[in-house]
Tab-separated table of C-alpha atoms in Angstrom:
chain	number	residue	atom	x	y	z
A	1	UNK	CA	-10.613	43.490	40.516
A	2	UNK	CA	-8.510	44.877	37.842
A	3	UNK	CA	-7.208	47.675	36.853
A	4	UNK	CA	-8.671	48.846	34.039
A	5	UNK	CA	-12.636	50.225	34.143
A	6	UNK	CA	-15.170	51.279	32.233
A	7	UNK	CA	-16.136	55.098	32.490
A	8	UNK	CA	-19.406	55.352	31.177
A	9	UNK	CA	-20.986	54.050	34.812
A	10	UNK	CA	-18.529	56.521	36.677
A	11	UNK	CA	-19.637	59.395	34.282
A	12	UNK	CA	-23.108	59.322	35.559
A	13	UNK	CA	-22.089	58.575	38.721
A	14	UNK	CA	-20.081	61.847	38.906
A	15	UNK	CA	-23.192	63.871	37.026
A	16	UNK	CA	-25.306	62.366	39.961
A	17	UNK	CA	-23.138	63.470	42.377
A	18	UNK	CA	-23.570	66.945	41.871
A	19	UNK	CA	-26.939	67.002	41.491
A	20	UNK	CA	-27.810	67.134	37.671
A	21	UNK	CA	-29.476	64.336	35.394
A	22	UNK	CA	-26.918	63.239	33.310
A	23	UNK	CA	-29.370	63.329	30.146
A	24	UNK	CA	-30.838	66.415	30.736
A	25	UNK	CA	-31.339	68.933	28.512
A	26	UNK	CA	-29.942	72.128	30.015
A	27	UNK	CA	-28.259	74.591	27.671
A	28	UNK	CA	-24.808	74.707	28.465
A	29	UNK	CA	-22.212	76.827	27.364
A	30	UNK	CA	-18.517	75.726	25.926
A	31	UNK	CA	-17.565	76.550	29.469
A	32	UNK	CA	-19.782	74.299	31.316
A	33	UNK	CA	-19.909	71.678	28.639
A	34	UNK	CA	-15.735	71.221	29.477
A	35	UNK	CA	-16.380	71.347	33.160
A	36	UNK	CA	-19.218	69.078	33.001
A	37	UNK	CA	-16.985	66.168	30.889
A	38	UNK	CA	-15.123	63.405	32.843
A	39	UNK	CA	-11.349	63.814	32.527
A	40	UNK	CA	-11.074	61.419	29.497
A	41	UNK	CA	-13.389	62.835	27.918
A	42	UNK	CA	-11.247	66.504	27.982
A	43	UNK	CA	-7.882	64.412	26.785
A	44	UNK	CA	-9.887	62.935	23.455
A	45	UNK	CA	-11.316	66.260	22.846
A	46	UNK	CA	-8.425	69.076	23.342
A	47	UNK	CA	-6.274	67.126	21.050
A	48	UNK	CA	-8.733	66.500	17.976
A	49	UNK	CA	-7.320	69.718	16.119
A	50	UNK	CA	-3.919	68.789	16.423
A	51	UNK	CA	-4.320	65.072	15.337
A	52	UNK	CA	-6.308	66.272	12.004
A	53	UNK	CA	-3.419	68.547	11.206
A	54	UNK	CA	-1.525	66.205	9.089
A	55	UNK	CA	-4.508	64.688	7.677
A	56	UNK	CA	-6.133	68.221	6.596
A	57	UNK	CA	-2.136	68.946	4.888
A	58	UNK	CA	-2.614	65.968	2.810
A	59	UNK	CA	-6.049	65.192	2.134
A	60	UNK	CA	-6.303	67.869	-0.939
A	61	UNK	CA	-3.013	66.835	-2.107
A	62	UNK	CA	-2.966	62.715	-2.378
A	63	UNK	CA	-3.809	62.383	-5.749
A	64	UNK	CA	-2.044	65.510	-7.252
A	65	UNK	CA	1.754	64.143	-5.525
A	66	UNK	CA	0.587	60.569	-6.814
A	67	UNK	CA	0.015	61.689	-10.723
A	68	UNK	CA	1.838	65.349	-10.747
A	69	UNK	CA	5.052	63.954	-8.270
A	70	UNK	CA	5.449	60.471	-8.759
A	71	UNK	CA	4.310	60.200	-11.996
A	72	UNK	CA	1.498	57.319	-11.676
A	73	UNK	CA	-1.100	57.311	-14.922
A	74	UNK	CA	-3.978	59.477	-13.714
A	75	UNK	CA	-6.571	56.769	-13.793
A	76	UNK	CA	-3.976	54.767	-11.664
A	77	UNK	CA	-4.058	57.258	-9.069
A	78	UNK	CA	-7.780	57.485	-8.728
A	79	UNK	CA	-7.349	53.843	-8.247
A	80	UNK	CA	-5.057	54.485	-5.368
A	81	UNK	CA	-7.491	57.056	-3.958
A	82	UNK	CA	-10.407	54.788	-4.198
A	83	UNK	CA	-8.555	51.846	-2.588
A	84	UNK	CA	-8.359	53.571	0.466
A	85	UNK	CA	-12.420	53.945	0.666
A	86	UNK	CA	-12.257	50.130	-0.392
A	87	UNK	CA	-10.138	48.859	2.212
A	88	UNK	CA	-11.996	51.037	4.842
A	89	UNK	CA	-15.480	49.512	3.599
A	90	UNK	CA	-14.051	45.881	3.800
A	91	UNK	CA	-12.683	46.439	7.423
A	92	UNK	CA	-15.248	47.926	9.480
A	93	UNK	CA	-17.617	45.344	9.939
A	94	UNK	CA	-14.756	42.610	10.877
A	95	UNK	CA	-13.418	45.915	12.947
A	96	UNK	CA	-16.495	46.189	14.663
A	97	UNK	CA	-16.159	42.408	15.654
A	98	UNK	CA	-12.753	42.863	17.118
A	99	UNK	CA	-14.248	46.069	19.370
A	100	UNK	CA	-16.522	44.805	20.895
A	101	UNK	CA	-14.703	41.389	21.799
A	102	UNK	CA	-11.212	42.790	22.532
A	103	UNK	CA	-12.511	46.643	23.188
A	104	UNK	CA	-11.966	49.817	20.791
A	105	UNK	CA	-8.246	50.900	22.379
A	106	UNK	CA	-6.671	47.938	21.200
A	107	UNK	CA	-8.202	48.129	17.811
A	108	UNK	CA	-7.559	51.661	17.792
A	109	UNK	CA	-3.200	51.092	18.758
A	110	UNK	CA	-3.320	48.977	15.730
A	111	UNK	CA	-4.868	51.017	13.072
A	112	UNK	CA	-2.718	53.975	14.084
A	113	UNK	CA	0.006	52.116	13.895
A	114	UNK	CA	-1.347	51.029	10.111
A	115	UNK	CA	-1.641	54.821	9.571
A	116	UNK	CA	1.493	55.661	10.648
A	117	UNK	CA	3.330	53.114	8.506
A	118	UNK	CA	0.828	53.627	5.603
A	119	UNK	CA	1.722	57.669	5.653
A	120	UNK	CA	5.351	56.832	6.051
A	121	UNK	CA	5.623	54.361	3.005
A	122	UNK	CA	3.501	56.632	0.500
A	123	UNK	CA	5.963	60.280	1.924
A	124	UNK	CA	8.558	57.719	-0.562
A	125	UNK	CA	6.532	56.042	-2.645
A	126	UNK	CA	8.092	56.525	-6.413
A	127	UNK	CA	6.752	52.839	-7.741
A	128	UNK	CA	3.100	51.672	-7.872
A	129	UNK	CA	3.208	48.617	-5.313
A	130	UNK	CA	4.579	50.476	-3.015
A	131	UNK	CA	2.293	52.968	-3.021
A	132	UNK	CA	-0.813	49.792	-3.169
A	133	UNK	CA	0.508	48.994	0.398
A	134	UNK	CA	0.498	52.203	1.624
A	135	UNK	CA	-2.635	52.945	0.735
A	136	UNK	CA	-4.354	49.508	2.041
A	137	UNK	CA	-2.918	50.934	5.587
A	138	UNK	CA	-4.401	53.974	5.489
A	139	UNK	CA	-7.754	52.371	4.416
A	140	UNK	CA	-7.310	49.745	7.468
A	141	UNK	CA	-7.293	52.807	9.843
A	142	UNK	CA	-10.061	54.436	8.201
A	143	UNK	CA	-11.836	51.820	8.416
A	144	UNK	CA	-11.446	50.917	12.395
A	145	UNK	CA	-11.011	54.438	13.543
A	146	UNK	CA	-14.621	55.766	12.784
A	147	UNK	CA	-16.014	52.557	15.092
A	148	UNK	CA	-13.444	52.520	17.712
A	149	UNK	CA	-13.239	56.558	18.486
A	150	UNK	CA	-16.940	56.843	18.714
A	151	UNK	CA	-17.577	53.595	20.639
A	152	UNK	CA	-14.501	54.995	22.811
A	153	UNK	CA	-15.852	58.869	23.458
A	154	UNK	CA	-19.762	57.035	24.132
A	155	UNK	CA	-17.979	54.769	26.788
A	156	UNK	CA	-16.639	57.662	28.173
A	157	UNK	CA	-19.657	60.433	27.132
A	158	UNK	CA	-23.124	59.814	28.066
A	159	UNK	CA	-26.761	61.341	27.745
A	160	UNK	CA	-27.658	64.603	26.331
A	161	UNK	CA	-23.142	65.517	26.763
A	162	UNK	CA	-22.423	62.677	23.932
A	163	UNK	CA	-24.651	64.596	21.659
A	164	UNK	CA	-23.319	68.162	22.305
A	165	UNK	CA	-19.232	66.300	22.301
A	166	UNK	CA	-19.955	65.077	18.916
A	167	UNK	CA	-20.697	68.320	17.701
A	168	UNK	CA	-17.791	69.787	19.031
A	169	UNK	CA	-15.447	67.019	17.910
A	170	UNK	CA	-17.528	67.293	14.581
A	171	UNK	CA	-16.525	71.271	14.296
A	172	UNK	CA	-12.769	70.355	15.954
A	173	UNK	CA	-12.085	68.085	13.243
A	174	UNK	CA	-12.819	70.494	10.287
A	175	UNK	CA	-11.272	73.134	12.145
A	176	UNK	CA	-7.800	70.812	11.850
A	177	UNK	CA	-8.700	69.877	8.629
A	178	UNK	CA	-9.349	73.045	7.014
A	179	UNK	CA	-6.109	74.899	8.413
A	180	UNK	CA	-4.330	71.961	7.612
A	181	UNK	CA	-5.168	72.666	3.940
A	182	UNK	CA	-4.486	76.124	3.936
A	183	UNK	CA	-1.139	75.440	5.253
A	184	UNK	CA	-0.267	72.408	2.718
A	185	UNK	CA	-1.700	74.874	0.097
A	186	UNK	CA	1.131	77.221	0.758
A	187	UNK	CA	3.770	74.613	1.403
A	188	UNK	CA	3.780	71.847	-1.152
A	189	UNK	CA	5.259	72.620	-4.582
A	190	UNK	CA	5.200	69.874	-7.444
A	191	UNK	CA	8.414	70.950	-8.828
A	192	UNK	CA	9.865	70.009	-5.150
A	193	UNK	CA	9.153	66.329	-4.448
A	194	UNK	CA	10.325	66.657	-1.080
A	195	UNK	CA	8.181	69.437	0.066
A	196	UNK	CA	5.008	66.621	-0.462
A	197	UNK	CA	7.426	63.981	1.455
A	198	UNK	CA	7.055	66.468	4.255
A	199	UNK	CA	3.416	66.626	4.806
A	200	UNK	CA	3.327	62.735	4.414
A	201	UNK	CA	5.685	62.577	7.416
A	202	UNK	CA	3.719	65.669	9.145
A	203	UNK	CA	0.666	63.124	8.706
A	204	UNK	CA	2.459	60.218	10.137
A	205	UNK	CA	3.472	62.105	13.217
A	206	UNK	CA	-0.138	63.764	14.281
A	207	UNK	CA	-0.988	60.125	14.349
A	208	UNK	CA	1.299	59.596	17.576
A	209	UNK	CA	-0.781	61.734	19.508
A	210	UNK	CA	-4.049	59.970	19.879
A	211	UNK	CA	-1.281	56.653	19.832
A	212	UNK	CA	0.031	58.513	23.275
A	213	UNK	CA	-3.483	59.197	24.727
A	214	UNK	CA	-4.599	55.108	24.463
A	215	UNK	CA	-1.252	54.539	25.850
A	216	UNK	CA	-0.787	56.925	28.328
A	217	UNK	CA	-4.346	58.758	30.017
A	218	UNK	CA	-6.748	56.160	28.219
A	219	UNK	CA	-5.128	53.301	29.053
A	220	UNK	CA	-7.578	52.147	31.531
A	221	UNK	CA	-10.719	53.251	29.485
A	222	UNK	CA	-12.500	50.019	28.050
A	223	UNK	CA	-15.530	49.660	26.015
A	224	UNK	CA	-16.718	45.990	26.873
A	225	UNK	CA	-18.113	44.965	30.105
A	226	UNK	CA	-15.224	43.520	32.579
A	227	UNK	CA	-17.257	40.061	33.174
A	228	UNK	CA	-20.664	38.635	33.438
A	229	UNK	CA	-22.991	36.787	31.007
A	230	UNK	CA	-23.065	37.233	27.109
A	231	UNK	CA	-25.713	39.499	25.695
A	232	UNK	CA	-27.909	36.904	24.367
A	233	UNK	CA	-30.068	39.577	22.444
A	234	UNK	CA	-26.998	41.005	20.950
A	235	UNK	CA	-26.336	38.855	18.033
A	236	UNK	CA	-24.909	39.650	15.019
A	237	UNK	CA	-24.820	41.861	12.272
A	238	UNK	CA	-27.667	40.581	10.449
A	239	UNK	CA	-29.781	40.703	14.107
A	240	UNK	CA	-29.035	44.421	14.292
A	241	UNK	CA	-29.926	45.582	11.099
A	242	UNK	CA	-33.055	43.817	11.238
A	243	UNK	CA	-34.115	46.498	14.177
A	244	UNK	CA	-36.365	48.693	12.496
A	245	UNK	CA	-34.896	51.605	13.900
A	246	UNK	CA	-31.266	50.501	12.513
A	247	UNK	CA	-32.439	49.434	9.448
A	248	UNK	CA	-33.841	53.293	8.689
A	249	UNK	CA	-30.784	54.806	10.468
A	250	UNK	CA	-28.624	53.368	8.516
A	251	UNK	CA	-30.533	54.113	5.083
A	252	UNK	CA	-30.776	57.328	6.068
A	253	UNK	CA	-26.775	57.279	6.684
A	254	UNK	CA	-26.520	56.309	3.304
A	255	UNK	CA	-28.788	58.456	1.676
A	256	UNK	CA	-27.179	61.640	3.595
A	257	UNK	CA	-23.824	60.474	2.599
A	258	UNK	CA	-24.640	60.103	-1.047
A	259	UNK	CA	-26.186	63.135	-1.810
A	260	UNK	CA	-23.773	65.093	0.914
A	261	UNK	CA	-20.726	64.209	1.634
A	262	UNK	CA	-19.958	61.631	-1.624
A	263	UNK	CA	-20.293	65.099	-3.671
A	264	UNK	CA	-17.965	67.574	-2.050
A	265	UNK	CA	-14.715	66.026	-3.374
A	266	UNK	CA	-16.242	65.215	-6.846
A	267	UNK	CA	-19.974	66.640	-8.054
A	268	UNK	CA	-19.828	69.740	-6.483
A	269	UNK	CA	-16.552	70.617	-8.205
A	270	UNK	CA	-17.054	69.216	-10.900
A	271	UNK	CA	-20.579	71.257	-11.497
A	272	UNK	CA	-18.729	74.440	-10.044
A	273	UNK	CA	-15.844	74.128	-13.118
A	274	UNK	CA	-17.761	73.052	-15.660
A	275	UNK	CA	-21.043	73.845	-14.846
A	276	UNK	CA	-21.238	77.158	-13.420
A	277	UNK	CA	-17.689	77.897	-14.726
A	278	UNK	CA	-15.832	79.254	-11.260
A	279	UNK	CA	-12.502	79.482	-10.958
A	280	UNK	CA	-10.250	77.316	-8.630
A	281	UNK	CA	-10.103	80.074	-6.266
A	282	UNK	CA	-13.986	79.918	-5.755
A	283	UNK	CA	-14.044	76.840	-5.310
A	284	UNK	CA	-10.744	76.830	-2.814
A	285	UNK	CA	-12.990	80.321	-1.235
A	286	UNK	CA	-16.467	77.739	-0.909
A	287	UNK	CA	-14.075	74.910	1.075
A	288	UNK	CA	-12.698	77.381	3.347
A	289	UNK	CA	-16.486	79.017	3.923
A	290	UNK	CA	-17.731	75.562	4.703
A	291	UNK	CA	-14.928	75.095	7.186
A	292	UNK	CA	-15.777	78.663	8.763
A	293	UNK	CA	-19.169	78.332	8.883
A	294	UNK	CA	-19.007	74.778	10.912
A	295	UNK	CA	-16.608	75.858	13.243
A	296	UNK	CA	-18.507	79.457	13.949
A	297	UNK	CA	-21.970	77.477	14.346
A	298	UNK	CA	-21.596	74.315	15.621
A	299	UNK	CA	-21.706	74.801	19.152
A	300	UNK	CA	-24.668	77.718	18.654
A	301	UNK	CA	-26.761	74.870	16.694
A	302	UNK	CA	-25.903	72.666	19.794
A	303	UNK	CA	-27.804	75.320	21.841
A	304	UNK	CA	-30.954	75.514	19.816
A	305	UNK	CA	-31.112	71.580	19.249
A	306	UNK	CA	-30.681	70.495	23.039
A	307	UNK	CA	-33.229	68.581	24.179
A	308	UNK	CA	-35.092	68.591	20.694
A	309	UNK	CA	-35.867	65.111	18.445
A	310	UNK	CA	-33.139	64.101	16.683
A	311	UNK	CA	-35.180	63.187	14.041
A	312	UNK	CA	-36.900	66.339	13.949
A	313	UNK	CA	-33.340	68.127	13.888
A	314	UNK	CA	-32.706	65.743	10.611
A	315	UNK	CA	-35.819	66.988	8.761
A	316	UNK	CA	-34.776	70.912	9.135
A	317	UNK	CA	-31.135	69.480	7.852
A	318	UNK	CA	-32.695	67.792	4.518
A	319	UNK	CA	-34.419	70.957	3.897
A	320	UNK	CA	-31.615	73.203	4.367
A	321	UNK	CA	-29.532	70.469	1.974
A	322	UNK	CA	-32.357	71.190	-0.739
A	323	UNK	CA	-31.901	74.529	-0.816
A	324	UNK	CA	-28.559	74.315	-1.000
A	325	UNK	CA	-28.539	72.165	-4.081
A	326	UNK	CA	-31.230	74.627	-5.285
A	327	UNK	CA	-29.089	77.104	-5.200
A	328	UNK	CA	-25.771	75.788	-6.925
A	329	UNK	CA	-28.811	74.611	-9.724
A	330	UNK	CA	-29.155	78.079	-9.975
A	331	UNK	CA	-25.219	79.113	-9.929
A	332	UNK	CA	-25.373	76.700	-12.784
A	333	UNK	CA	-27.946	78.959	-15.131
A	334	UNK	CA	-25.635	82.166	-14.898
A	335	UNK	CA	-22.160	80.738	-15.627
A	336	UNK	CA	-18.964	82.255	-15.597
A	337	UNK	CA	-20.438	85.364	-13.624
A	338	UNK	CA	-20.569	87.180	-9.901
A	339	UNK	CA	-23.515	85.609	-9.562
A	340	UNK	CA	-22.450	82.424	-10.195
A	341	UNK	CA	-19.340	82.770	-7.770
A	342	UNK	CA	-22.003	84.078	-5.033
A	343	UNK	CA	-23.870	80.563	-5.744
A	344	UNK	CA	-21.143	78.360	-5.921
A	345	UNK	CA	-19.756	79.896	-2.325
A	346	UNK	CA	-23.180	79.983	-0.840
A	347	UNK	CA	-23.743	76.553	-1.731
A	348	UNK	CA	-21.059	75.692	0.892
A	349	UNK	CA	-21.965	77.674	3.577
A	350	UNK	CA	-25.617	76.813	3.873
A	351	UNK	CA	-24.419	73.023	3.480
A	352	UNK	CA	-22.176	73.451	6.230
A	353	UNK	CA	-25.313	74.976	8.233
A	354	UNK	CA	-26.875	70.961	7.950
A	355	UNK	CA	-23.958	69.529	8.515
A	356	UNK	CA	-23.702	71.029	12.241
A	357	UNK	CA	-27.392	69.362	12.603
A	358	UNK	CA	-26.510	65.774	10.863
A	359	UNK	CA	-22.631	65.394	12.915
A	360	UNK	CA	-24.153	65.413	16.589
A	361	UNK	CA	-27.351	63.461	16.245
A	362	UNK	CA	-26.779	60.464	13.827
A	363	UNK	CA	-23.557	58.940	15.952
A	364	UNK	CA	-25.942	59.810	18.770
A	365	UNK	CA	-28.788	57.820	17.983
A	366	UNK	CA	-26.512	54.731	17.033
A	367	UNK	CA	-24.407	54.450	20.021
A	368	UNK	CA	-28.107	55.395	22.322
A	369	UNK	CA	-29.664	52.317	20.542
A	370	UNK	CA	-26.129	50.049	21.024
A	371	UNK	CA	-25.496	48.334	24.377
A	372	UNK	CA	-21.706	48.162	26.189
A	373	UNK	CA	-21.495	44.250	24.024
A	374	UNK	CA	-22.792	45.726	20.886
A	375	UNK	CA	-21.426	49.045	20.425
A	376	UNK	CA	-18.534	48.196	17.981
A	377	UNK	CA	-20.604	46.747	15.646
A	378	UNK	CA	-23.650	49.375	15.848
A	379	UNK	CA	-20.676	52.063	14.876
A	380	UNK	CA	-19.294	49.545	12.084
A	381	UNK	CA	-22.496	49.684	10.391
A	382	UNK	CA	-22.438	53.761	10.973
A	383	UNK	CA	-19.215	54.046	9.483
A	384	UNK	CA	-19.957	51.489	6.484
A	385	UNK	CA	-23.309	53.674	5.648
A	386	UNK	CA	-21.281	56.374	5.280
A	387	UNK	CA	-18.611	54.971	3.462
A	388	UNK	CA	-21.093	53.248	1.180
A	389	UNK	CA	-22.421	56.832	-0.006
A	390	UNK	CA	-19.032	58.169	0.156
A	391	UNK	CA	-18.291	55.413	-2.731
A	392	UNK	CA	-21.614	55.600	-4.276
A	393	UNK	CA	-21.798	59.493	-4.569
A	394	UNK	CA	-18.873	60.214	-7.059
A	395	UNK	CA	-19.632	57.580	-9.490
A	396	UNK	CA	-23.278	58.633	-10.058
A	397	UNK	CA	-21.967	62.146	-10.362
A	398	UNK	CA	-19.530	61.638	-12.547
A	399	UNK	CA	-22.134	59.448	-14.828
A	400	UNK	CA	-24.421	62.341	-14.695
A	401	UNK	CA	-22.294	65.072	-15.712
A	402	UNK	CA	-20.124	63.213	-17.502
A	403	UNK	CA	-23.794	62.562	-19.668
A	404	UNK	CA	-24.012	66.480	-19.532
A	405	UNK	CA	-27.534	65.794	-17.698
A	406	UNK	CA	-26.307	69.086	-14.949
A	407	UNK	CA	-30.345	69.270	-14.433
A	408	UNK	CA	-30.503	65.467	-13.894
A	409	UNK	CA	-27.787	65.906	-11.476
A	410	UNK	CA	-29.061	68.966	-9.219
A	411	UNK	CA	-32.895	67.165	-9.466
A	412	UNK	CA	-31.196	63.690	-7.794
A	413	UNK	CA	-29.366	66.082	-5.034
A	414	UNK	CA	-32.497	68.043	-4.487
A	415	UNK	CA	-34.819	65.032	-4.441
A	416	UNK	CA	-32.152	63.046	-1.786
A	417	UNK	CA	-32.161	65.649	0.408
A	418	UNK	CA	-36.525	65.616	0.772
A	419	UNK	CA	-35.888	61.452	0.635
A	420	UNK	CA	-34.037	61.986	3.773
A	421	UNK	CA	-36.632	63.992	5.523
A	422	UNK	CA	-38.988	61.447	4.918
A	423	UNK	CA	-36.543	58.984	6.241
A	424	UNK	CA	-36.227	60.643	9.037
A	425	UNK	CA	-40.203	60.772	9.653
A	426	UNK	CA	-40.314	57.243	9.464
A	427	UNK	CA	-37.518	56.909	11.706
A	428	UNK	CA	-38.990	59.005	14.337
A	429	UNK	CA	-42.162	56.402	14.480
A	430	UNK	CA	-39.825	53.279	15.544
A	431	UNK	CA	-36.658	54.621	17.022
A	432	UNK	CA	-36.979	54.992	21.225
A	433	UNK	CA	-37.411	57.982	22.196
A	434	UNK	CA	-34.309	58.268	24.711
A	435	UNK	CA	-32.966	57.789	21.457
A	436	UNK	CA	-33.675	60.340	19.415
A	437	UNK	CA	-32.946	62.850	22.344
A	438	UNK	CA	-35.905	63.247	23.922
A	439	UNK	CA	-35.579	63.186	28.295
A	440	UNK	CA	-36.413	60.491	30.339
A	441	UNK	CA	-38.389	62.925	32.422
A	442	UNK	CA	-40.359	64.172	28.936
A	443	UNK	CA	-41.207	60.693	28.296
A	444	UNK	CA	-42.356	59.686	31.661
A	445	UNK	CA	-44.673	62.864	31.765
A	446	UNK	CA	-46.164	62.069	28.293
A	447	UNK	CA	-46.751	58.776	29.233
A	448	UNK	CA	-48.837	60.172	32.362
A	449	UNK	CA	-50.423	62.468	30.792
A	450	UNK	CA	-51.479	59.737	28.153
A	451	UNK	CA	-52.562	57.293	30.786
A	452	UNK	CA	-54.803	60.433	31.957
């Protein structure tokens, strides 16, 4: 009727076609996973790298050009940090809305385009205000881009595939990222303004590609159903939290968030300097091992987690976080020593080890338990768990050490990590199991055998 068409149908239709279950839980390598993905699904994911370039060159940098460069007050600048997070947090639900009425392509043209003229204002911001409204368009595309990619790549990406692509994107992403910082590392200088204008542009203009893709090869790829009857079930937001299985997702979002990712930017280096009394270049050597060790892994985790429970995977991940913590606790008794550099460094790479087990199976589960009129929304409230912790983690730290209660601090990140195996347990009792990863054709034969 038109020309524009939805590709999850057509994805399983071409999986059919040659003869293998779309969900099943064959071990594929990178090889096969690329042949086995529909063509839109190869354009989002070969250009992932390159779009987190820019982001990865600035990212480290934001708040050093805003106090060091411009000049802002330092507590000004934090401001202008945390604004971003803000904005983000304020916009995804109403985001989510907007997806899944007018689909995740058009929300995702106009948060680009925020980015791009959010990046472009702060490359020349030198007064505060200016900088305030280039920051509220970064946090604007932050805030729709988490929803609208993932509701886009699960239109596009189904069964036992969506879990293995997330991974990869997952390890993609902090491959960009992380040589995006090495390279900003070498080329910014604070005593050259224009060297941190640069990067800003740099940012602005790995933001056109994924602009191209929704305007060129994605143009026809939509995330809502073309016609028929409203989802009467679908309701709200309040109606899809109150799902039992959401409800514990999301808490467990939170809680992985807080204790994870809301402490690499501020507790853990904050416990590394003053704590266990590393030097920059540890800590700069721990950020690069965590990047290593993600992209090295990921798709080897992938192998050993296919067709397991998600919510199994999620229990080995909070123990592996625990004894991570446990051991940067313990980089914190020997300060200022090899031993403490060993701990610090190790800290990162076995954290990165759980993070290749949280990135493929929590977007998973969400976007299994969503329908084609809901998924917006059920990504909203994955993206607003996780910036909730990402908001929430820094200011306990920084209460907690700030207190000098290090113990206090590595005991709360130690006893997060178990709280989110247990969340996981309970999870596992109410979520379906198609989603938490286990096979329609497992389920149907432990069903016989029950009835047996």
């Amino acid at each position: 009727m038109v020309a524009e068409y939805r590709f999850g149908a057509g994805s399983a239709g071409r999986a059919a076609d040659v003869g293998r279950p779309w969900n099943t839980t064959e071990v594929i390598g990178m090889s096969s996973f690329w042949k086995a993905l529909p063509t839109e699904g190869r354009w989002l994911l070969s250009t992932v790298a390159i779009q987190t370039l820019g982001r990865g060159m600035t990212l480290p940098f934001t708040i050093i050009y805003l106090h060091e460069v411009r000049g802002f007050d330092l507590g000004l600048s934090g401001a202008l940090m945390s604004l971003i997070a803000i904005t983000g947090l304020v916009v995804t639900g109403p985001g989510g809305t907007l997806i899944d009425r007018f689909g995740a392509r058009r929300v995702l043209i106009t948060g680009l385009l925020a980015m791009i003229a959010g990046c472009t204002l702060l490359a020349y911001a030198t007064h505060p205000a200016v900088a305030t409204v280039a920051v509220v368009l970064i946090g604007v595309n932050f805030g729709v881009s988490w929803p609208g990619f993932n509701a886009l790549i699960a239109s596009v990406v189904e069964g036992e595939l969506r879990q293995q692509y997330f991974g990869v994107n997952f390890a993609l992403v902090n491959l960009g990222i992380g040589v995006g910082g090495i390279v900003g590392g070498f080329f910014v200088n604070v005593d050259d303004p224009a060297t941190f204008t640069t990067i800003f542009l740099i940012d602005a203009a790995t933001s056109l590609i994924p602009l191209a893709l929704l305007l060129g090869p994605l143009r026809r790829v939509r995330t809502q159903p073309d016609h028929g009857p409203a989802d009467e079930t679908a309701g709200g937001y309040r109606e899809i939290v109150r799902r039992p299985a959401v409800l514990w997702l999301t808490l467990l979002t939170f809680l992985s968030v807080f204790i994870g990712y809301g402490q690499l930017e501020a507790g853990f280096p904050a416990f590394a300097r003053q704590v266990a009394e590393v030097s920059t270049q540890v800590v700069g050597i721990s950020f690069a091992v965590n990047t290593a060790v993600i992209v090295l892994l990921q798709f080897a985790v992938l192998r050993l987690i296919s067709g397991k429970r998600r919510t199994r995977v999620m229990q080995v991940m909070a123990l592996i976080w625990a004894l991570s913590w446990v051991a940067l606790g313990a980089a914190g008794l020997l300060p200022d020593s090899l031993a403490a550099a060993i701990g610090v460094i190790a800290f990162m790479g076995v954290f990165a080890f759980g993070e290749t087990m949280l990135q493929p199976t929590v977007p998973a589960i969400y976007n299994d338990l969503a329908t084609d009129r809901t998924r917006g929304r059920y990504n909203a409230i994955n993206s607003a768990a996780f910036q909730g912790g990402a908001i929430a983690g820094p200011l306990v730290a920084g209460l907690l050490l700030g207190a000098g209660a290090q113990g206090w601090f590595i005991g709360v990140m130690v006893a997060g990590s178990l709280a989110v195996g247990v969340l996981a347990l309970v999870l596992e009792r109410v979520v379906p199991s198609e989603a938490s990863g286990v096979p329609l054709h497992r389920t149907e034969e432990v069903a016989g055998e029950a009835a047996v």
